[in-house]
Structure formats: C-alpha cells, structure tokens
Amino acid sequence: EVQLVESGGGLVQPGGSLRLSCAASGFTFSSYWMHWVRQAPGKGLVWVSRIKSDGTSIIYADSVKGRFTISRDNAKNTLYLQMNSLRADDTAIYYCARPKEVTRAYFDLWGRGTLVTVSS
Amino acid sequence: DIVMTQSPDSLAVSLGERATINCKSSQSILYSSNDKNYLAWYQQKVGQPPQLLINWASTRESGVPDRFSGSGSETDFTLTISSLQTEDVAVYYCQQYYSAPWTFGQGTKVEIK
C-alpha cells in the first residue's frame, strides 16, 4: 500500500526538541523530493521544508530556519524533521507530503500527521 | 513570498446547488515558457489530511468527481462544485507551487445550508 506514516510527536516544553519521522512505503521513496507541511489547531496549511531526493538541496520556511533540520534515509525509506528551540507557535499537526510529480511542490500523498504540542 | 487569498472564508450552500470559491495570488503564477498555472486545490475533511483535487489550475485528479472543476489564470482562480453533495462538506485550500516558499490560501469552509 502506498502510504506515509508520521511519528514522534508529543508534548514538549518551550525551548525543547523533538524528532519527527515519516515512514514511506509502496513507492520509490528515493525518487521523490519530500516535504513537511504543518497545520496549527483550527488553522490553515503552512509549508515547512523540502528536501531533494538525494538530500543535496534543502529549503525551509523562514519561520523555522535555523531551528529545524530536515533529513532523509533512503535506505530506510524515512524522512525526518529535527525540531529544536521549539516555541508555542510551533504547535501543530505535522504532515509529511509527497509531490505528485517528483520535483514539483503539489501533493497527492499525505500522511495522517503527528501532533506536536509546545507548552509548559 | 506569494500570498494566496481565498474568498469567502465560509460558504453555506443548499444540496444540489453550486458552490464557488475564489483564490487570488499576489503575483502571476502563470509560467510563460509552458503556459501553465502553478495552482492546486485541496479538500480537507474534519480529522483528515488534505486531499488533492485539482492541479495546474484545472486538471482534475483521478477519482475526483466531475462536479469539481477549476478555472482561472495568472492571479485569479476559481474552484466550482457544480452540485453540492453532503460529502463535499470540508475546508478547501488553494496552493501555489510556482515558487518557494510554497503557500496556501487561508481556506474556505463549505457547509450545507
């Protein structure tokens, strides 16, 4: 089955860290440029970060630059998001998303998301 | 950054009636070299991730009912649901993939009147 499954979310204090994972299956993960998109509770979708298929090109939204690190392990078919210096406004459901066309940035496959709550 | 603005924020339509959602980009998202508009529409039902409905402004995704259609060019786009069904209750988002950072509209909530 073609799917993405996120994990690693939870409750963390401001200033803390979390590492999210996204396990891919049913497709050639190593071919796709992969993305993270987040959604604060009751709010809209916000693109967070993208990594090229071989990991050599990475970009971030300004809101997370310098605090978040995207990475991937193509041997394990897994995408990661290391989140440091977390703030209350990072509270959101984090989705990993696969583009419909390998290098484009519109998404035909989404995971169910993992909830990150930043609170003391 | 390209700002995507949807209107209205919410919409209540009777079953079987037409629903129209507008999306405006702060700059043209029409790429002249291929004459394509870099715009997608998504549907998000409560408790679910988004689902891709339309790409390239007007290309319906496989399996999407033909009551959904997309139109527009350059900066002004429309998603139309020609005959609203109960299962269409959701929030709808437009998204530009013309340039990073890729941005979404704020969403339009569609309900049954």
PDB file of N, CA and C in Angstrom, chain A residues 30-86:
ATOM      1  N   SER A  30      13.083   7.067  -2.785  1.00  0.00           N
ATOM      2  CA  SER A  30      14.344   7.728  -3.122  1.00  0.00           C
ATOM      3  C   SER A  30      14.248   8.611  -4.358  1.00  0.00           C
ATOM      4  N   SER A  31      13.146   8.512  -5.102  1.00  0.00           N
ATOM      5  CA  SER A  31      12.993   9.324  -6.312  1.00  0.00           C
ATOM      6  C   SER A  31      12.359  10.677  -6.038  1.00  0.00           C
ATOM      7  N   TYR A  32      11.689  10.803  -4.915  1.00  0.00           N
ATOM      8  CA  TYR A  32      10.843  11.972  -4.662  1.00  0.00           C
ATOM      9  C   TYR A  32      11.519  13.015  -3.779  1.00  0.00           C
ATOM     10  N   TRP A  33      11.304  14.282  -4.124  1.00  0.00           N
ATOM     11  CA  TRP A  33      11.637  15.387  -3.249  1.00  0.00           C
ATOM     12  C   TRP A  33      10.507  15.458  -2.229  1.00  0.00           C
ATOM     13  N   MET A  34      10.815  15.377  -0.961  1.00  0.00           N
ATOM     14  CA  MET A  34       9.803  15.248   0.088  1.00  0.00           C
ATOM     15  C   MET A  34       9.674  16.536   0.909  1.00  0.00           C
ATOM     16  N   HIS A  35       8.483  16.693   1.485  1.00  0.00           N
ATOM     17  CA  HIS A  35       8.133  17.943   2.177  1.00  0.00           C
ATOM     18  C   HIS A  35       7.515  17.677   3.538  1.00  0.00           C
ATOM     19  N   TRP A  36       7.624  18.671   4.402  1.00  0.00           N
ATOM     20  CA  TRP A  36       6.849  18.755   5.634  1.00  0.00           C
ATOM     21  C   TRP A  36       5.925  19.965   5.531  1.00  0.00           C
ATOM     22  N   VAL A  37       4.693  19.758   5.930  1.00  0.00           N
ATOM     23  CA  VAL A  37       3.674  20.814   5.985  1.00  0.00           C
ATOM     24  C   VAL A  37       3.026  20.738   7.362  1.00  0.00           C
ATOM     25  N   ARG A  38       2.743  21.863   7.963  1.00  0.00           N
ATOM     26  CA  ARG A  38       2.116  21.832   9.276  1.00  0.00           C
ATOM     27  C   ARG A  38       0.811  22.594   9.297  1.00  0.00           C
ATOM     28  N   GLN A  39       0.034  22.301  10.346  1.00  0.00           N
ATOM     29  CA  GLN A  39      -1.290  22.915  10.490  1.00  0.00           C
ATOM     30  C   GLN A  39      -1.561  23.121  11.971  1.00  0.00           C
ATOM     31  N   ALA A  40      -1.537  24.367  12.396  1.00  0.00           N
ATOM     32  CA  ALA A  40      -1.871  24.684  13.779  1.00  0.00           C
ATOM     33  C   ALA A  40      -3.340  24.339  14.028  1.00  0.00           C
ATOM     34  N   PRO A  41      -3.708  24.036  15.274  1.00  0.00           N
ATOM     35  CA  PRO A  41      -5.086  23.644  15.570  1.00  0.00           C
ATOM     36  C   PRO A  41      -6.101  24.660  15.062  1.00  0.00           C
ATOM     37  N   GLY A  42      -7.013  24.207  14.220  1.00  0.00           N
ATOM     38  CA  GLY A  42      -8.053  25.067  13.690  1.00  0.00           C
ATOM     39  C   GLY A  42      -7.598  26.074  12.651  1.00  0.00           C
ATOM     40  N   LYS A  43      -6.360  25.938  12.201  1.00  0.00           N
ATOM     41  CA  LYS A  43      -5.806  26.907  11.255  1.00  0.00           C
ATOM     42  C   LYS A  43      -5.509  26.262   9.907  1.00  0.00           C
ATOM     43  N   GLY A  44      -4.883  27.030   9.025  1.00  0.00           N
ATOM     44  CA  GLY A  44      -4.611  26.569   7.681  1.00  0.00           C
ATOM     45  C   GLY A  44      -3.285  25.831   7.540  1.00  0.00           C
ATOM     46  N   LEU A  45      -2.989  25.474   6.303  1.00  0.00           N
ATOM     47  CA  LEU A  45      -1.789  24.698   5.980  1.00  0.00           C
ATOM     48  C   LEU A  45      -0.610  25.631   5.728  1.00  0.00           C
ATOM     49  N   VAL A  46       0.529  25.239   6.274  1.00  0.00           N
ATOM     50  CA  VAL A  46       1.747  26.029   6.107  1.00  0.00           C
ATOM     51  C   VAL A  46       2.888  25.096   5.714  1.00  0.00           C
ATOM     52  N   TRP A  47       3.499  25.383   4.592  1.00  0.00           N
ATOM     53  CA  TRP A  47       4.655  24.600   4.153  1.00  0.00           C
ATOM     54  C   TRP A  47       5.847  24.885   5.079  1.00  0.00           C
ATOM     55  N   VAL A  48       6.602  23.845   5.422  1.00  0.00           N
ATOM     56  CA  VAL A  48       7.702  23.977   6.385  1.00  0.00           C
ATOM     57  C   VAL A  48       9.069  23.785   5.734  1.00  0.00           C
ATOM     58  N   SER A  49       9.231  22.680   4.992  1.00  0.00           N
ATOM     59  CA  SER A  49      10.569  22.368   4.498  1.00  0.00           C
ATOM     60  C   SER A  49      10.489  21.355   3.370  1.00  0.00           C
ATOM     61  N   ARG A  50      11.541  21.341   2.549  1.00  0.00           N
ATOM     62  CA  ARG A  50      11.639  20.387   1.435  1.00  0.00           C
ATOM     63  C   ARG A  50      13.060  19.886   1.315  1.00  0.00           C
ATOM     64  N   ILE A  51      13.182  18.616   0.984  1.00  0.00           N
ATOM     65  CA  ILE A  51      14.500  18.022   0.750  1.00  0.00           C
ATOM     66  C   ILE A  51      14.486  17.300  -0.596  1.00  0.00           C
ATOM     67  N   LYS A  52      15.534  17.514  -1.344  1.00  0.00           N
ATOM     68  CA  LYS A  52      15.683  16.864  -2.633  1.00  0.00           C
ATOM     69  C   LYS A  52      15.847  15.361  -2.451  1.00  0.00           C
ATOM     70  N   SER A  53      15.628  14.614  -3.519  1.00  0.00           N
ATOM     71  CA  SER A  53      15.629  13.154  -3.448  1.00  0.00           C
ATOM     72  C   SER A  53      16.924  12.583  -2.863  1.00  0.00           C
ATOM     73  N   ASP A  54      18.062  13.195  -3.205  1.00  0.00           N
ATOM     74  CA  ASP A  54      19.344  12.692  -2.705  1.00  0.00           C
ATOM     75  C   ASP A  54      19.853  13.463  -1.497  1.00  0.00           C
ATOM     76  N   GLY A  55      19.043  14.377  -1.004  1.00  0.00           N
ATOM     77  CA  GLY A  55      19.404  15.120   0.196  1.00  0.00           C
ATOM     78  C   GLY A  55      20.338  16.288  -0.024  1.00  0.00           C
ATOM     79  N   THR A  56      20.670  16.583  -1.272  1.00  0.00           N
ATOM     80  CA  THR A  56      21.686  17.604  -1.529  1.00  0.00           C
ATOM     81  C   THR A  56      21.132  19.021  -1.567  1.00  0.00           C
ATOM     82  N   SER A  57      19.824  19.177  -1.642  1.00  0.00           N
ATOM     83  CA  SER A  57      19.225  20.508  -1.669  1.00  0.00           C
ATOM     84  C   SER A  57      18.090  20.560  -0.661  1.00  0.00           C
ATOM     85  N   ILE A  58      18.132  21.555   0.211  1.00  0.00           N
ATOM     86  CA  ILE A  58      17.176  21.680   1.306  1.00  0.00           C
ATOM     87  C   ILE A  58      16.745  23.136   1.409  1.00  0.00           C
ATOM     88  N   ILE A  59      15.457  23.354   1.622  1.00  0.00           N
ATOM     89  CA  ILE A  59      14.987  24.710   1.898  1.00  0.00           C
ATOM     90  C   ILE A  59      13.984  24.681   3.047  1.00  0.00           C
ATOM     91  N   TYR A  60      13.868  25.820   3.719  1.00  0.00           N
ATOM     92  CA  TYR A  60      12.997  25.948   4.883  1.00  0.00           C
ATOM     93  C   TYR A  60      12.151  27.210   4.777  1.00  0.00           C
ATOM     94  N   ALA A  61      11.008  27.176   5.432  1.00  0.00           N
ATOM     95  CA  ALA A  61      10.262  28.397   5.659  1.00  0.00           C
ATOM     96  C   ALA A  61      11.047  29.269   6.619  1.00  0.00           C
ATOM     97  N   ASP A  62      10.910  30.582   6.463  1.00  0.00           N
ATOM     98  CA  ASP A  62      11.661  31.499   7.335  1.00  0.00           C
ATOM     99  C   ASP A  62      11.342  31.261   8.801  1.00  0.00           C
ATOM    100  N   SER A  63      10.112  30.859   9.091  1.00  0.00           N
ATOM    101  CA  SER A  63       9.672  30.700  10.479  1.00  0.00           C
ATOM    102  C   SER A  63      10.408  29.583  11.211  1.00  0.00           C
ATOM    103  N   VAL A  64      11.031  28.662  10.486  1.00  0.00           N
ATOM    104  CA  VAL A  64      11.711  27.535  11.135  1.00  0.00           C
ATOM    105  C   VAL A  64      13.207  27.491  10.824  1.00  0.00           C
ATOM    106  N   LYS A  65      13.652  28.371   9.955  1.00  0.00           N
ATOM    107  CA  LYS A  65      15.051  28.356   9.534  1.00  0.00           C
ATOM    108  C   LYS A  65      15.964  28.544  10.735  1.00  0.00           C
ATOM    109  N   GLY A  66      16.991  27.714  10.818  1.00  0.00           N
ATOM    110  CA  GLY A  66      17.926  27.793  11.922  1.00  0.00           C
ATOM    111  C   GLY A  66      17.516  26.998  13.148  1.00  0.00           C
ATOM    112  N   ARG A  67      16.274  26.523  13.167  1.00  0.00           N
ATOM    113  CA  ARG A  67      15.787  25.732  14.314  1.00  0.00           C
ATOM    114  C   ARG A  67      15.423  24.298  13.907  1.00  0.00           C
ATOM    115  N   PHE A  68      14.935  24.137  12.699  1.00  0.00           N
ATOM    116  CA  PHE A  68      14.513  22.820  12.211  1.00  0.00           C
ATOM    117  C   PHE A  68      15.522  22.307  11.187  1.00  0.00           C
ATOM    118  N   THR A  69      15.675  20.976  11.150  1.00  0.00           N
ATOM    119  CA  THR A  69      16.542  20.335  10.163  1.00  0.00           C
ATOM    120  C   THR A  69      15.810  19.153   9.536  1.00  0.00           C
ATOM    121  N   ILE A  70      15.673  19.212   8.234  1.00  0.00           N
ATOM    122  CA  ILE A  70      15.067  18.104   7.506  1.00  0.00           C
ATOM    123  C   ILE A  70      16.175  17.175   7.021  1.00  0.00           C
ATOM    124  N   SER A  71      15.893  15.892   7.020  1.00  0.00           N
ATOM    125  CA  SER A  71      16.858  14.924   6.506  1.00  0.00           C
ATOM    126  C   SER A  71      16.095  13.684   6.037  1.00  0.00           C
ATOM    127  N   ARG A  72      16.818  12.785   5.430  1.00  0.00           N
ATOM    128  CA  ARG A  72      16.191  11.558   4.947  1.00  0.00           C
ATOM    129  C   ARG A  72      17.189  10.424   4.929  1.00  0.00           C
ATOM    130  N   ASP A  73      16.670   9.211   5.020  1.00  0.00           N
ATOM    131  CA  ASP A  73      17.473   7.997   4.889  1.00  0.00           C
ATOM    132  C   ASP A  73      16.782   7.162   3.822  1.00  0.00           C
ATOM    133  N   ASN A  74      17.302   7.205   2.624  1.00  0.00           N
ATOM    134  CA  ASN A  74      16.647   6.491   1.529  1.00  0.00           C
ATOM    135  C   ASN A  74      16.739   4.979   1.693  1.00  0.00           C
ATOM    136  N   ALA A  75      17.737   4.504   2.401  1.00  0.00           N
ATOM    137  CA  ALA A  75      17.846   3.061   2.651  1.00  0.00           C
ATOM    138  C   ALA A  75      16.733   2.583   3.575  1.00  0.00           C
ATOM    139  N   LYS A  76      16.267   3.476   4.440  1.00  0.00           N
ATOM    140  CA  LYS A  76      15.190   3.134   5.381  1.00  0.00           C
ATOM    141  C   LYS A  76      13.842   3.696   4.937  1.00  0.00           C
ATOM    142  N   ASN A  77      13.807   4.341   3.777  1.00  0.00           N
ATOM    143  CA  ASN A  77      12.562   4.946   3.278  1.00  0.00           C
ATOM    144  C   ASN A  77      11.916   5.863   4.315  1.00  0.00           C
ATOM    145  N   THR A  78      12.730   6.685   4.934  1.00  0.00           N
ATOM    146  CA  THR A  78      12.248   7.513   6.036  1.00  0.00           C
ATOM    147  C   THR A  78      12.703   8.953   5.889  1.00  0.00           C
ATOM    148  N   LEU A  79      11.770   9.848   6.158  1.00  0.00           N
ATOM    149  CA  LEU A  79      12.005  11.294   6.194  1.00  0.00           C
ATOM    150  C   LEU A  79      11.992  11.734   7.640  1.00  0.00           C
ATOM    151  N   TYR A  80      12.823  12.724   7.972  1.00  0.00           N
ATOM    152  CA  TYR A  80      12.918  13.202   9.348  1.00  0.00           C
ATOM    153  C   TYR A  80      12.748  14.718   9.412  1.00  0.00           C
ATOM    154  N   LEU A  81      12.342  15.174  10.596  1.00  0.00           N
ATOM    155  CA  LEU A  81      12.360  16.598  10.894  1.00  0.00           C
ATOM    156  C   LEU A  81      12.834  16.760  12.322  1.00  0.00           C
ATOM    157  N   GLN A  82      14.045  17.257  12.481  1.00  0.00           N
ATOM    158  CA  GLN A  82      14.587  17.565  13.806  1.00  0.00           C
ATOM    159  C   GLN A  82      14.173  18.979  14.158  1.00  0.00           C
ATOM    160  N   MET A  83      13.474  19.114  15.274  1.00  0.00           N
ATOM    161  CA  MET A  83      12.947  20.418  15.675  1.00  0.00           C
ATOM    162  C   MET A  83      13.578  20.824  17.000  1.00  0.00           C
ATOM    163  N   ASN A  84      14.323  21.908  16.980  1.00  0.00           N
ATOM    164  CA  ASN A  84      14.977  22.440  18.176  1.00  0.00           C
ATOM    165  C   ASN A  84      14.412  23.800  18.527  1.00  0.00           C
ATOM    166  N   SER A  85      14.698  24.248  19.726  1.00  0.00           N
ATOM    167  CA  SER A  85      14.271  25.575  20.198  1.00  0.00           C
ATOM    168  C   SER A  85      12.785  25.794  19.913  1.00  0.00           C
ATOM    169  N   LEU A  86      11.997  24.820  20.287  1.00  0.00           N
ATOM    170  CA  LEU A  86      10.572  24.873  19.968  1.00  0.00           C
ATOM    171  C   LEU A  86       9.869  25.990  20.726  1.00  0.00           C
TER     172      LEU A  86
END
